């Protein structure tokens, strides 16, 4: 799942956990700058029952990181 938010591209990548009936996810936050296209990945440790829940969570996580409201994850691009 991909979306655009405040000049950033958010690309979530969800995958079914091996041997389990749960979904894991990550989010890559990217931005085109004067230095070129830069990207920073973030990996979620939570598991979700559906792919849709995993994708929704990762997009919301990316928005929190961009907004600077996540308590521990910070954007460095």
PDB file of C-alpha atoms in Angstrom:
ATOM      1  CA  UNK A   1       0.000   0.000   0.000  1.00  0.00           C
ATOM      2  CA  UNK A   2       1.362   3.413  -0.946  1.00  0.00           C
ATOM      3  CA  UNK A   3       0.216   6.936  -0.203  1.00  0.00           C
ATOM      4  CA  UNK A   4       1.526  10.498  -0.201  1.00  0.00           C
ATOM      5  CA  UNK A   5       1.539  12.613   2.979  1.00  0.00           C
ATOM      6  CA  UNK A   6       3.063  16.082   3.515  1.00  0.00           C
ATOM      7  CA  UNK A   7       5.652  15.845   0.694  1.00  0.00           C
ATOM      8  CA  UNK A   8       6.606  12.291   1.716  1.00  0.00           C
ATOM      9  CA  UNK A   9       5.866   8.955   0.075  1.00  0.00           C
ATOM     10  CA  UNK A  10       4.709   6.216   2.446  1.00  0.00           C
ATOM     11  CA  UNK A  11       5.101   2.617   1.292  1.00  0.00           C
ATOM     12  CA  UNK A  12       3.871  -0.115   3.605  1.00  0.00           C
ATOM     13  CA  UNK A  13       4.952  -3.683   3.163  1.00  0.00           C
ATOM     14  CA  UNK A  14       2.891  -6.331   4.925  1.00  0.00           C
ATOM     15  CA  UNK A  15       3.631 -10.042   4.926  1.00  0.00           C
ATOM     16  CA  UNK A  16       2.115 -13.075   6.560  1.00  0.00           C
ATOM     17  CA  UNK A  17       4.292 -14.369   9.372  1.00  0.00           C
ATOM     18  CA  UNK A  18       5.904 -17.719   8.605  1.00  0.00           C
ATOM     19  CA  UNK A  19       3.994 -20.550  10.250  1.00  0.00           C
ATOM     20  CA  UNK A  20       1.527 -18.233  11.983  1.00  0.00           C
ATOM     21  CA  UNK A  21      -1.840 -16.752  11.113  1.00  0.00           C
ATOM     22  CA  UNK A  22      -0.750 -13.139  11.629  1.00  0.00           C
ATOM     23  CA  UNK A  23       0.555 -10.239   9.564  1.00  0.00           C
ATOM     24  CA  UNK A  24       3.734  -8.239  10.142  1.00  0.00           C
ATOM     25  CA  UNK A  25       4.424  -4.864   8.559  1.00  0.00           C
ATOM     26  CA  UNK A  26       6.967  -2.164   7.874  1.00  0.00           C
ATOM     27  CA  UNK A  27       6.834   1.351   6.452  1.00  0.00           C
ATOM     28  CA  UNK A  28       9.340   3.127   4.224  1.00  0.00           C
ATOM     29  CA  UNK A  29       9.195   6.916   4.316  1.00  0.00           C
ATOM     30  CA  UNK A  30      10.758   8.612   1.294  1.00  0.00           C
ATOM     31  CA  UNK A  31      11.261  12.163   0.085  1.00  0.00           C
ATOM     32  CA  UNK A  32      12.783  13.819  -2.958  1.00  0.00           C
ATOM     33  CA  UNK A  33      15.264  16.460  -1.862  1.00  0.00           C
ATOM     34  CA  UNK A  34      18.200  18.363  -3.328  1.00  0.00           C
ATOM     35  CA  UNK A  35      20.360  15.338  -2.397  1.00  0.00           C
ATOM     36  CA  UNK A  36      18.134  12.996  -4.418  1.00  0.00           C
ATOM     37  CA  UNK A  37      15.504  10.501  -3.354  1.00  0.00           C
ATOM     38  CA  UNK A  38      16.052   9.483   0.267  1.00  0.00           C
ATOM     39  CA  UNK A  39      14.246   6.733   2.154  1.00  0.00           C
ATOM     40  CA  UNK A  40      14.137   5.538   5.751  1.00  0.00           C
ATOM     41  CA  UNK A  41      12.565   2.214   6.811  1.00  0.00           C
ATOM     42  CA  UNK A  42      10.741   1.551  10.059  1.00  0.00           C
ATOM     43  CA  UNK A  43       9.759  -1.925  11.220  1.00  0.00           C
ATOM     44  CA  UNK A  44       6.723  -2.644  13.363  1.00  0.00           C
ATOM     45  CA  UNK A  45       7.027  -5.293  16.077  1.00  0.00           C
ATOM     46  CA  UNK A  46       3.257  -5.702  16.417  1.00  0.00           C
ATOM     47  CA  UNK A  47       1.314  -8.493  14.706  1.00  0.00           C
ATOM     48  CA  UNK A  48      -2.116  -8.083  13.111  1.00  0.00           C
ATOM     49  CA  UNK A  49      -4.948 -10.437  12.219  1.00  0.00           C
ATOM     50  CA  UNK A  50      -5.411  -9.123   8.667  1.00  0.00           C
ATOM     51  CA  UNK A  51      -3.285  -7.595   5.936  1.00  0.00           C
ATOM     52  CA  UNK A  52      -5.589  -4.555   5.888  1.00  0.00           C
ATOM     53  CA  UNK A  53      -5.040  -3.933   9.626  1.00  0.00           C
ATOM     54  CA  UNK A  54      -1.272  -4.213   9.144  1.00  0.00           C
ATOM     55  CA  UNK A  55      -1.286  -1.779   6.208  1.00  0.00           C
ATOM     56  CA  UNK A  56      -3.518   0.721   8.034  1.00  0.00           C
ATOM     57  CA  UNK A  57      -1.297   0.588  11.107  1.00  0.00           C
ATOM     58  CA  UNK A  58       1.897   1.148   9.124  1.00  0.00           C
ATOM     59  CA  UNK A  59       0.454   4.156   7.254  1.00  0.00           C
ATOM     60  CA  UNK A  60      -0.735   5.689  10.545  1.00  0.00           C
ATOM     61  CA  UNK A  61       2.685   4.980  12.056  1.00  0.00           C
ATOM     62  CA  UNK A  62       4.356   6.761   9.134  1.00  0.00           C
ATOM     63  CA  UNK A  63       2.121   9.806   9.603  1.00  0.00           C
ATOM     64  CA  UNK A  64       2.987   9.944  13.316  1.00  0.00           C
ATOM     65  CA  UNK A  65       6.695   9.765  12.499  1.00  0.00           C
ATOM     66  CA  UNK A  66       6.418  12.543   9.893  1.00  0.00           C
ATOM     67  CA  UNK A  67       4.382  14.717  12.283  1.00  0.00           C
ATOM     68  CA  UNK A  68       6.933  14.131  15.056  1.00  0.00           C
ATOM     69  CA  UNK A  69       4.292  12.771  17.429  1.00  0.00           C
ATOM     70  CA  UNK A  70       5.637   9.221  17.807  1.00  0.00           C
ATOM     71  CA  UNK A  71       7.313   8.875  21.216  1.00  0.00           C
ATOM     72  CA  UNK A  72      10.437   6.994  20.056  1.00  0.00           C
ATOM     73  CA  UNK A  73      10.725   6.859  16.243  1.00  0.00           C
ATOM     74  CA  UNK A  74      12.257   9.877  14.494  1.00  0.00           C
ATOM     75  CA  UNK A  75      12.692  10.741  10.828  1.00  0.00           C
ATOM     76  CA  UNK A  76      16.264  11.457   9.707  1.00  0.00           C
ATOM     77  CA  UNK A  77      15.809  12.365   6.044  1.00  0.00           C
TER      78      UNK A  77
END
